[in-house]
Each structure stands twice: as structure tokens, then as C-alpha cells.
Amino acid sequence: MKKILFAVVILFICTTALKAQDSIKNTAVPQAHFNELKHEFGNIPHGIPATTKFTFENKGKTPLIIETATATCGCTTPIYPKAPILPGKKGDIEVTYNAQAMGHFVKMVDVKFAQFNRPVNLVINGDVVAKSDK
């Protein structure tokens, strides 16, 4: 009986620790709570740019300032707010992929907030497919 109780307690502790890690979407900038850090486009037509927005909220007590948002290649363009995001307010980082290369893609955008050493990593992925003639 003690072994079963011990196993249940260990299982509970492990489950709680894993859930806590899932709920923390960003440890680099704890004040910036993102709705998602990864966006899956699915299939997108060749040559037609695809855009998504990563929305975040400032849960801190001081304004958040984005210094830079840098994509891993020239095929991805991030647009970010230049004004400080005040506490309790939301901001959007718009990321566009140009869809010129056929096939699967995974691209990253590093968002550097002022006063934080590590950037927030945003990821987009999907598959560029031939346009259908409909």
C-alpha cells in the first residue's frame, strides 16, 4: 500500500511540474505573455505571402519595449510596435512569409526586448504548395 501511495505522489509531482512548464510560454521575458509562440500555416499557395500575428500582453509593472525583431532569413518579415507597450496592454508582432520556395519551411523570429538579455523565439512553419487552377 505504501508503494502505491508513493507512486501516486511521485506521479502527481511530475504531472504538476510538466503542466507548470507548459503554462510558462516564455521564460526570457516573463512580463510578455504571448498567445502562442509557434504558428502552423499548413498548406499555403506558392507565391502568395502568408501572414500571422503573435499577440502578447504586458503583465509587468513597467512598459515593454521591443528593440528588434529579426527573422532567420530574408523570406520572413516581422513588423513590431515601436512604441512601448504599457502594463496591461497588448501588442502584435506581424510575421509574413513570402512563400517563394516550394516545400516545407520552418522560420524563426527573434524578438529582443529592452532590459532582457535573451530574445523571445517565435516560430512559423508550413508547406508551400503549387497553386491550384480553379
GROMACS .gro file of C-alpha atoms in nm:
model
  134
    1MET     CA    1   0.000   0.000   0.000
    2LYS     CA    2   0.286   0.238   0.080
    3LYS     CA    3   0.440   0.172  -0.262
    4ILE     CA    4   0.116   0.259  -0.439
    5LEU     CA    5   0.075   0.579  -0.239
    6PHE     CA    6   0.439   0.671  -0.305
    7ALA     CA    7   0.392   0.609  -0.680
    8VAL     CA    8   0.077   0.825  -0.686
    9VAL     CA    9   0.257   1.111  -0.509
   10ILE     CA   10   0.553   1.093  -0.750
   11LEU     CA   11   0.316   1.085  -1.049
   12PHE     CA   12   0.131   1.390  -0.913
   13ILE     CA   13   0.456   1.583  -0.863
   14CYS     CA   14   0.580   1.501  -1.214
   15THR     CA   15   0.246   1.593  -1.373
   16THR     CA   16   0.234   1.923  -1.184
   17ALA     CA   17   0.591   2.009  -1.289
   18LEU     CA   18   0.515   1.935  -1.656
   19LYS     CA   19   0.198   2.144  -1.651
   20ALA     CA   20   0.387   2.432  -1.493
   21GLN     CA   21   0.641   2.418  -1.776
   22ASP     CA   22   0.361   2.417  -2.037
   23SER     CA   23   0.194   2.722  -1.884
   24ILE     CA   24   0.517   2.924  -1.897
   25LYS     CA   25   0.529   3.021  -2.261
   26ASN     CA   26   0.829   3.246  -2.225
   27THR     CA   27   1.092   3.249  -1.955
   28ALA     CA   28   1.318   3.501  -2.131
   29VAL     CA   29   1.068   3.786  -2.079
   30PRO     CA   30   0.822   3.680  -1.810
   31GLN     CA   31   0.615   4.001  -1.840
   32ALA     CA   32   0.537   3.935  -2.208
   33HIS     CA   33   0.260   3.675  -2.216
   34PHE     CA   34   0.219   3.550  -2.575
   35ASN     CA   35  -0.096   3.385  -2.705
   36GLU     CA   36   0.130   3.146  -2.898
   37LEU     CA   37   0.498   3.110  -2.974
   38LYS     CA   38   0.456   2.884  -3.278
   39HIS     CA   39   0.219   2.921  -3.572
   40GLU     CA   40   0.141   2.643  -3.819
   41PHE     CA   41   0.025   2.781  -4.156
   42GLY     CA   42  -0.050   2.441  -4.306
   43ASN     CA   43  -0.053   2.446  -4.687
   44ILE     CA   44  -0.008   2.786  -4.850
   45PRO     CA   45  -0.010   2.857  -5.225
   46HIS     CA   46   0.322   2.921  -5.398
   47GLY     CA   47   0.397   3.290  -5.447
   48ILE     CA   48   0.123   3.419  -5.217
   49PRO     CA   49   0.261   3.565  -4.893
   50ALA     CA   50   0.113   3.433  -4.568
   51THR     CA   51   0.086   3.648  -4.256
   52THR     CA   52   0.010   3.580  -3.891
   53LYS     CA   53   0.008   3.791  -3.577
   54PHE     CA   54   0.168   3.694  -3.248
   55THR     CA   55  -0.020   3.883  -2.978
   56PHE     CA   56   0.134   3.944  -2.637
   57GLU     CA   57   0.022   4.122  -2.322
   58ASN     CA   58   0.240   4.316  -2.082
   59LYS     CA   59   0.175   4.151  -1.745
   60GLY     CA   60   0.452   4.351  -1.576
   61LYS     CA   61   0.455   4.681  -1.394
   62THR     CA   62   0.678   4.870  -1.637
   63PRO     CA   63   0.647   4.936  -2.012
   64LEU     CA   64   0.785   4.671  -2.250
   65ILE     CA   65   0.998   4.798  -2.536
   66ILE     CA   66   1.091   4.584  -2.835
   67GLU     CA   67   1.440   4.673  -2.954
   68THR     CA   68   1.444   4.443  -3.257
   69ALA     CA   69   1.257   4.160  -3.423
   70THR     CA   70   1.489   3.969  -3.655
   71ALA     CA   71   1.398   3.685  -3.891
   72THR     CA   72   1.632   3.397  -3.971
   73CYS     CA   73   1.618   3.476  -4.344
   74GLY     CA   74   1.505   3.739  -4.591
   75CYS     CA   75   1.195   3.541  -4.683
   76THR     CA   76   1.034   3.628  -4.350
   77THR     CA   77   0.942   3.982  -4.248
   78PRO     CA   78   0.848   4.079  -3.892
   79ILE     CA   79   0.671   4.407  -3.813
   80TYR     CA   80   0.663   4.506  -3.447
   81PRO     CA   81   0.538   4.800  -3.241
   82LYS     CA   82   0.795   5.075  -3.196
   83ALA     CA   83   0.610   5.241  -2.907
   84PRO     CA   84   0.635   5.098  -2.554
   85ILE     CA   85   0.363   4.852  -2.455
   86LEU     CA   86   0.223   4.979  -2.128
   87PRO     CA   87   0.136   4.746  -1.837
   88GLY     CA   88  -0.192   4.565  -1.902
   89LYS     CA   89  -0.188   4.650  -2.273
   90LYS     CA   90  -0.139   4.422  -2.575
   91GLY     CA   91   0.093   4.436  -2.871
   92ASP     CA   92   0.115   4.246  -3.200
   93ILE     CA   93   0.414   4.119  -3.391
   94GLU     CA   94   0.309   4.057  -3.752
   95VAL     CA   95   0.516   3.795  -3.935
   96THR     CA   96   0.490   3.745  -4.313
   97TYR     CA   97   0.644   3.458  -4.508
   98ASN     CA   98   0.686   3.530  -4.882
   99ALA     CA   99   0.613   3.169  -4.998
  100GLN     CA  100   0.852   3.179  -5.296
  101ALA     CA  101   1.024   2.846  -5.222
  102MET     CA  102   0.821   2.526  -5.269
  103GLY     CA  103   0.813   2.270  -4.991
  104HIS     CA  104   0.823   2.263  -4.613
  105PHE     CA  105   0.957   2.560  -4.418
  106VAL     CA  106   1.040   2.640  -4.056
  107LYS     CA  107   1.140   3.001  -3.986
  108MET     CA  108   1.218   3.181  -3.663
  109VAL     CA  109   1.191   3.540  -3.549
  110ASP     CA  110   1.396   3.654  -3.250
  111VAL     CA  111   1.225   3.934  -3.058
  112LYS     CA  112   1.464   4.130  -2.836
  113PHE     CA  113   1.300   4.324  -2.554
  114ALA     CA  114   1.488   4.609  -2.382
  115GLN     CA  115   1.641   4.517  -2.044
  116PHE     CA  116   1.634   4.142  -2.120
  117ASN     CA  117   1.937   3.951  -2.246
  118ARG     CA  118   1.763   3.659  -2.414
  119PRO     CA  119   1.522   3.707  -2.704
  120VAL     CA  120   1.178   3.553  -2.736
  121ASN     CA  121   1.180   3.298  -3.020
  122LEU     CA  122   0.871   3.290  -3.242
  123VAL     CA  123   0.835   3.009  -3.497
  124ILE     CA  124   0.630   2.978  -3.814
  125ASN     CA  125   0.608   2.668  -4.029
  126GLY     CA  126   0.407   2.517  -4.309
  127ASP     CA  127   0.422   2.385  -4.662
  128VAL     CA  128   0.430   2.588  -4.983
  129VAL     CA  129   0.234   2.401  -5.249
  130ALA     CA  130   0.158   2.463  -5.615
  131LYS     CA  131  -0.139   2.689  -5.686
  132SER     CA  132  -0.445   2.501  -5.799
  133ASP     CA  133  -0.618   2.611  -6.119
  134LYS     CA  134  -0.975   2.656  -6.001
   0.00000   0.00000   0.00000
